[in-house]
Amino acid sequence: MKATTFTFAIERSDPKSGEAPRVQQYEVEVTEGMTVLEALLRIQAELDGSLAFRYACRGAVCGSCAMLINGEVALACRTQVNGLWTDVISVGPIPNHRVLKDLVVDLGPFFDKDLAVEPWLQPADPPPESERLVVPDEWAEAEPYANCILCASCHGVCPVPERDPEYLGPAALAKHYRFLADPRDAADEERLALVDGEHGVSACDTVWKCVRVCPKGVPPTKGILATRERMETR
Ligand code: FES
């Protein structure tokens, strides 16, 4: 298979070392269809074993490999190098998160926000003998929000966390709406109270960047606006 050489300009940093962040370049032979993640794995295996990045499934399912690729937040495992149409590929950590090392960021605060919206079903009736079924028509509103893989891409492109680090963010608010829209859930009032503060749905700038970047088609802004409407009409 024909290979072409690309330059990967990767943001390197190791805050624990005290060294200043830098950009390090690597020349990589890229074959047709190779993804950015595969290129990073090649760099790590053949050129520099100290390069740190995160991945697991390699198939756009686990959400581990979101990063900044040529200035756009994307999953490295589903971004083909040839499709980027540049000879020099810049790669950096996903914005709005603290960098731990190179392309690995601290997702702890992001997951804390997910937990803060109580992402579990809270029905009024006792558990049935088997599962709680829902008919497709009644599930349709919540369904797109259930596809979130917690990759944090939406949080990475959102303009709000930079000025308000406490902002719950598009991923958590989309998860919140997934349960608000679930016909089996009965905790609407309690749920609305969870996102009613200054760091909740009112903080959203409604720029729709989160909707455009989501690799799974989750529409956080739409859910945020629907939640605001519920608040106004309760
Ligand atoms: S490695 Fe799992 S989403 Fe990319």
mmCIF file of C-alpha atoms and ligand atoms in Angstrom:
data_model
loop_
_atom_site.group_PDB
_atom_site.id
_atom_site.type_symbol
_atom_site.label_atom_id
_atom_site.label_comp_id
_atom_site.label_asym_id
_atom_site.label_seq_id
_atom_site.Cartn_x
_atom_site.Cartn_y
_atom_site.Cartn_z
ATOM 1 C CA MET A 1 0.000 0.000 0.000
ATOM 2 C CA LYS A 2 1.383 3.410 -0.999
ATOM 3 C CA ALA A 3 2.558 5.510 1.936
ATOM 4 C CA THR A 4 2.969 9.274 2.196
ATOM 5 C CA THR A 5 4.986 11.138 4.791
ATOM 6 C CA PHE A 6 3.125 13.578 7.012
ATOM 7 C CA THR A 7 4.488 15.837 9.742
ATOM 8 C CA PHE A 8 2.702 15.633 13.078
ATOM 9 C CA ALA A 9 3.210 18.749 15.223
ATOM 10 C CA ILE A 10 2.158 17.616 18.671
ATOM 11 C CA GLU A 11 1.739 19.755 21.774
ATOM 12 C CA ARG A 12 3.903 18.191 24.471
ATOM 13 C CA SER A 13 3.727 19.102 28.129
ATOM 14 C CA ASP A 14 4.347 17.554 31.485
ATOM 15 C CA PRO A 15 3.204 19.983 34.197
ATOM 16 C CA LYS A 16 4.751 17.807 36.913
ATOM 17 C CA SER A 17 8.220 18.235 35.400
ATOM 18 C CA GLY A 18 8.060 22.027 35.506
ATOM 19 C CA GLU A 19 9.237 22.201 31.874
ATOM 20 C CA ALA A 20 7.561 24.681 29.532
ATOM 21 C CA PRO A 21 5.069 23.197 27.016
ATOM 22 C CA ARG A 22 6.487 22.749 23.511
ATOM 23 C CA VAL A 23 5.509 21.529 20.066
ATOM 24 C CA GLN A 24 7.387 18.462 18.883
ATOM 25 C CA GLN A 25 7.378 17.332 15.275
ATOM 26 C CA TYR A 26 7.421 13.751 14.023
ATOM 27 C CA GLU A 27 7.594 12.481 10.438
ATOM 28 C CA VAL A 28 5.186 9.575 9.962
ATOM 29 C CA GLU A 29 4.582 7.263 6.992
ATOM 30 C CA VAL A 30 0.844 7.269 6.504
ATOM 31 C CA THR A 31 -1.014 4.713 4.409
ATOM 32 C CA GLU A 32 -4.484 5.079 2.881
ATOM 33 C CA GLY A 33 -7.193 5.078 5.539
ATOM 34 C CA MET A 34 -4.829 5.473 8.497
ATOM 35 C CA THR A 35 -6.399 7.402 11.358
ATOM 36 C CA VAL A 36 -4.779 10.031 13.547
ATOM 37 C CA LEU A 37 -4.949 7.538 16.420
ATOM 38 C CA GLU A 38 -3.050 4.944 14.363
ATOM 39 C CA ALA A 39 -0.449 7.587 13.512
ATOM 40 C CA LEU A 40 -0.051 8.419 17.215
ATOM 41 C CA LEU A 41 0.328 4.716 18.004
ATOM 42 C CA ARG A 42 3.031 4.481 15.340
ATOM 43 C CA ILE A 43 4.858 7.484 16.802
ATOM 44 C CA GLN A 44 4.646 5.959 20.262
ATOM 45 C CA ALA A 45 5.829 2.521 19.095
ATOM 46 C CA GLU A 46 8.557 3.563 16.656
ATOM 47 C CA LEU A 47 9.674 7.129 17.389
ATOM 48 C CA ASP A 48 8.907 8.267 20.924
ATOM 49 C CA GLY A 49 7.583 6.003 23.658
ATOM 50 C CA SER A 50 7.114 8.956 25.992
ATOM 51 C CA LEU A 51 4.182 10.428 24.033
ATOM 52 C CA ALA A 52 1.035 10.228 26.173
ATOM 53 C CA PHE A 53 -2.497 9.994 24.805
ATOM 54 C CA ARG A 54 -5.682 8.163 25.711
ATOM 55 C CA TYR A 55 -7.675 5.598 23.746
ATOM 56 C CA ALA A 56 -9.470 2.281 24.269
ATOM 57 C CA CYS A 57 -11.994 1.023 21.700
ATOM 58 C CA ARG A 58 -10.437 2.417 18.480
ATOM 59 C CA GLY A 59 -13.960 2.415 17.064
ATOM 60 C CA ALA A 60 -15.643 5.710 18.119
ATOM 61 C CA VAL A 61 -17.469 4.026 20.990
ATOM 62 C CA CYS A 62 -15.586 4.655 24.247
ATOM 63 C CA GLY A 63 -15.084 8.417 23.876
ATOM 64 C CA SER A 64 -11.478 8.320 25.135
ATOM 65 C CA CYS A 65 -9.584 9.812 22.209
ATOM 66 C CA ALA A 66 -11.103 13.290 21.731
ATOM 67 C CA MET A 67 -8.377 15.838 21.000
ATOM 68 C CA LEU A 68 -7.619 18.954 19.004
ATOM 69 C CA ILE A 69 -6.698 18.021 15.419
ATOM 70 C CA ASN A 70 -5.790 20.885 13.098
ATOM 71 C CA GLY A 71 -7.632 23.208 15.429
ATOM 72 C CA GLU A 72 -10.865 21.181 15.517
ATOM 73 C CA VAL A 73 -12.001 18.910 18.335
ATOM 74 C CA ALA A 74 -12.449 15.374 16.984
ATOM 75 C CA LEU A 75 -12.100 11.703 17.855
ATOM 76 C CA ALA A 76 -8.618 10.615 16.764
ATOM 77 C CA CYS A 77 -9.844 7.088 16.030
ATOM 78 C CA ARG A 78 -12.305 8.198 13.392
ATOM 79 C CA THR A 79 -10.294 11.005 11.801
ATOM 80 C CA GLN A 80 -8.411 9.817 8.736
ATOM 81 C CA VAL A 81 -5.108 11.599 8.132
ATOM 82 C CA ASN A 82 -5.617 11.760 4.361
ATOM 83 C CA GLY A 83 -8.960 13.459 4.876
ATOM 84 C CA LEU A 84 -7.327 16.429 6.617
ATOM 85 C CA TRP A 85 -5.799 17.738 3.371
ATOM 86 C CA THR A 86 -2.659 19.196 4.986
ATOM 87 C CA ASP A 87 0.928 17.905 5.088
ATOM 88 C CA VAL A 88 1.412 19.153 8.641
ATOM 89 C CA ILE A 89 -1.105 17.879 11.178
ATOM 90 C CA SER A 90 -1.287 19.774 14.460
ATOM 91 C CA VAL A 91 -2.448 17.772 17.468
ATOM 92 C CA GLY A 92 -3.174 19.079 20.954
ATOM 93 C CA PRO A 93 -5.174 18.274 24.080
ATOM 94 C CA ILE A 94 -8.896 18.967 24.167
ATOM 95 C CA PRO A 95 -9.506 22.549 25.427
ATOM 96 C CA ASN A 96 -11.274 23.495 28.680
ATOM 97 C CA HIS A 97 -9.585 20.686 30.640
ATOM 98 C CA ARG A 98 -6.430 20.604 32.760
ATOM 99 C CA VAL A 99 -3.601 18.847 30.966
ATOM 100 C CA LEU A 100 -2.037 15.935 32.836
ATOM 101 C CA LYS A 101 0.534 15.044 30.173
ATOM 102 C CA ASP A 102 0.725 15.733 26.439
ATOM 103 C CA LEU A 103 -2.718 14.848 25.039
ATOM 104 C CA VAL A 104 -4.109 13.396 28.273
ATOM 105 C CA VAL A 105 -6.417 15.711 30.217
ATOM 106 C CA ASP A 106 -8.024 15.474 33.638
ATOM 107 C CA LEU A 107 -11.621 14.367 33.038
ATOM 108 C CA GLY A 108 -12.444 14.195 36.766
ATOM 109 C CA PRO A 109 -14.311 17.540 36.933
ATOM 110 C CA PHE A 110 -16.150 16.654 33.707
ATOM 111 C CA PHE A 111 -17.433 13.385 35.178
ATOM 112 C CA ASP A 112 -18.296 15.134 38.459
ATOM 113 C CA LYS A 113 -20.634 17.406 36.490
ATOM 114 C CA ASP A 114 -22.226 14.391 34.851
ATOM 115 C CA LEU A 115 -22.922 12.921 38.294
ATOM 116 C CA ALA A 116 -24.250 16.260 39.557
ATOM 117 C CA VAL A 117 -27.317 15.965 37.294
ATOM 118 C CA GLU A 118 -28.193 12.562 38.835
ATOM 119 C CA PRO A 119 -27.979 10.534 35.617
ATOM 120 C CA TRP A 120 -30.150 7.649 36.684
ATOM 121 C CA LEU A 121 -33.846 6.870 36.337
ATOM 122 C CA GLN A 122 -36.032 8.066 39.218
ATOM 123 C CA PRO A 123 -39.504 6.588 38.669
ATOM 124 C CA ALA A 124 -42.448 7.037 41.027
ATOM 125 C CA ASP A 125 -43.589 3.423 41.098
ATOM 126 C CA PRO A 126 -41.735 0.463 42.640
ATOM 127 C CA PRO A 127 -39.476 -1.680 40.419
ATOM 128 C CA PRO A 128 -41.361 -4.089 38.135
ATOM 129 C CA GLU A 129 -40.503 -7.795 37.975
ATOM 130 C CA SER A 130 -38.699 -7.330 34.661
ATOM 131 C CA GLU A 131 -37.313 -4.234 32.944
ATOM 132 C CA ARG A 132 -39.153 -0.896 32.639
ATOM 133 C CA LEU A 133 -40.317 -0.861 29.038
ATOM 134 C CA VAL A 134 -41.023 2.262 27.023
ATOM 135 C CA VAL A 135 -42.752 2.441 23.654
ATOM 136 C CA PRO A 136 -40.685 3.918 20.780
ATOM 137 C CA ASP A 137 -42.951 6.949 20.253
ATOM 138 C CA GLU A 138 -42.605 8.016 23.883
ATOM 139 C CA TRP A 139 -38.857 7.367 23.871
ATOM 140 C CA ALA A 140 -38.168 9.381 20.695
ATOM 141 C CA GLU A 141 -37.547 12.711 22.464
ATOM 142 C CA ALA A 142 -34.989 11.283 24.907
ATOM 143 C CA GLU A 143 -33.320 8.843 22.516
ATOM 144 C CA PRO A 144 -30.727 11.152 20.837
ATOM 145 C CA TYR A 145 -29.411 12.207 24.261
ATOM 146 C CA ALA A 146 -28.868 8.595 25.297
ATOM 147 C CA ASN A 147 -26.230 8.245 22.547
ATOM 148 C CA CYS A 148 -23.644 10.352 24.412
ATOM 149 C CA ILE A 149 -20.279 8.575 24.812
ATOM 150 C CA LEU A 150 -18.898 11.170 27.265
ATOM 151 C CA CYS A 151 -15.994 12.062 24.979
ATOM 152 C CA ALA A 152 -16.126 15.691 26.231
ATOM 153 C CA SER A 153 -15.829 17.087 22.695
ATOM 154 C CA CYS A 154 -18.803 19.373 23.348
ATOM 155 C CA HIS A 155 -17.203 20.656 26.550
ATOM 156 C CA GLY A 156 -13.996 21.268 24.594
ATOM 157 C CA VAL A 157 -15.630 23.623 22.078
ATOM 158 C CA CYS A 158 -18.024 25.370 24.474
ATOM 159 C CA PRO A 159 -17.144 29.063 25.054
ATOM 160 C CA VAL A 160 -18.644 29.154 28.563
ATOM 161 C CA PRO A 161 -16.229 27.044 30.721
ATOM 162 C CA GLU A 162 -13.372 29.465 30.090
ATOM 163 C CA ARG A 163 -15.223 32.265 31.909
ATOM 164 C CA ASP A 164 -17.225 29.995 34.228
ATOM 165 C CA PRO A 165 -15.353 26.795 35.187
ATOM 166 C CA GLU A 166 -18.336 25.775 37.348
ATOM 167 C CA TYR A 167 -20.696 25.706 34.359
ATOM 168 C CA LEU A 168 -22.277 22.253 34.167
ATOM 169 C CA GLY A 169 -21.596 22.188 30.442
ATOM 170 C CA PRO A 170 -23.294 20.736 27.378
ATOM 171 C CA ALA A 171 -22.611 17.062 28.100
ATOM 172 C CA ALA A 172 -24.056 17.108 31.619
ATOM 173 C CA LEU A 173 -27.015 19.242 30.545
ATOM 174 C CA ALA A 174 -27.715 16.901 27.626
ATOM 175 C CA LYS A 175 -27.620 13.955 30.041
ATOM 176 C CA HIS A 176 -29.948 15.893 32.341
ATOM 177 C CA TYR A 177 -32.453 16.354 29.525
ATOM 178 C CA ARG A 178 -32.185 12.660 28.594
ATOM 179 C CA PHE A 179 -33.833 11.882 31.970
ATOM 180 C CA LEU A 180 -36.163 14.897 31.974
ATOM 181 C CA ALA A 181 -37.566 13.688 28.638
ATOM 182 C CA ASP A 182 -37.772 10.039 29.701
ATOM 183 C CA PRO A 183 -41.474 9.179 30.185
ATOM 184 C CA ARG A 184 -40.568 6.674 32.914
ATOM 185 C CA ASP A 185 -38.904 9.301 35.106
ATOM 186 C CA ALA A 186 -40.960 11.146 37.720
ATOM 187 C CA ALA A 187 -38.476 13.567 39.278
ATOM 188 C CA ASP A 188 -39.075 16.588 37.014
ATOM 189 C CA GLU A 189 -39.213 19.216 39.763
ATOM 190 C CA GLU A 190 -36.117 17.913 41.518
ATOM 191 C CA ARG A 191 -34.291 17.656 38.196
ATOM 192 C CA LEU A 192 -35.157 21.197 37.145
ATOM 193 C CA ALA A 193 -33.846 22.474 40.473
ATOM 194 C CA LEU A 194 -30.482 20.785 39.776
ATOM 195 C CA VAL A 195 -29.823 22.977 36.715
ATOM 196 C CA ASP A 196 -31.602 26.156 37.789
ATOM 197 C CA GLY A 197 -28.587 27.980 39.260
ATOM 198 C CA GLU A 198 -26.180 30.420 37.625
ATOM 199 C CA HIS A 199 -24.012 27.515 36.402
ATOM 200 C CA GLY A 200 -26.923 25.609 34.864
ATOM 201 C CA VAL A 201 -28.978 26.009 31.702
ATOM 202 C CA SER A 202 -29.165 29.811 31.999
ATOM 203 C CA ALA A 203 -25.369 30.061 31.457
ATOM 204 C CA CYS A 204 -25.483 28.544 27.952
ATOM 205 C CA ASP A 205 -24.532 30.956 25.138
ATOM 206 C CA THR A 206 -26.633 28.946 22.620
ATOM 207 C CA VAL A 207 -23.913 29.070 19.970
ATOM 208 C CA TRP A 208 -24.664 25.427 18.954
ATOM 209 C CA LYS A 209 -20.950 24.515 18.684
ATOM 210 C CA CYS A 210 -21.581 21.477 20.898
ATOM 211 C CA VAL A 211 -24.238 20.202 18.502
ATOM 212 C CA ARG A 212 -21.942 20.554 15.500
ATOM 213 C CA VAL A 213 -18.968 18.782 17.103
ATOM 214 C CA CYS A 214 -20.754 15.804 18.693
ATOM 215 C CA PRO A 215 -19.605 12.579 16.969
ATOM 216 C CA LYS A 216 -22.837 10.846 17.942
ATOM 217 C CA GLY A 217 -25.401 13.452 16.908
ATOM 218 C CA VAL A 218 -26.392 14.452 20.440
ATOM 219 C CA PRO A 219 -27.945 17.982 20.367
ATOM 220 C CA PRO A 220 -27.110 19.547 23.790
ATOM 221 C CA THR A 221 -28.276 23.058 22.892
ATOM 222 C CA LYS A 222 -31.674 21.730 21.847
ATOM 223 C CA GLY A 223 -32.015 19.942 25.181
ATOM 224 C CA ILE A 224 -30.897 23.037 27.088
ATOM 225 C CA LEU A 225 -33.512 25.169 25.342
ATOM 226 C CA ALA A 226 -36.189 22.541 26.012
ATOM 227 C CA THR A 227 -35.184 22.505 29.687
ATOM 228 C CA ARG A 228 -35.408 26.297 29.866
ATOM 229 C CA GLU A 229 -38.892 26.073 28.378
ATOM 230 C CA ARG A 230 -39.922 23.530 31.007
ATOM 231 C CA MET A 231 -38.662 25.883 33.698
ATOM 232 C CA GLU A 232 -40.675 28.789 32.328
ATOM 233 C CA THR A 233 -43.889 26.786 32.041
ATOM 234 C CA ARG A 234 -43.822 24.825 35.293
HETATM 235 S S1 FES B 1 -10.603 5.097 21.029
HETATM 236 FE FE1 FES B 1 -12.667 4.897 21.711
HETATM 237 S S2 FES B 1 -13.666 6.619 20.835
HETATM 238 FE FE2 FES B 1 -11.665 6.692 19.983
#
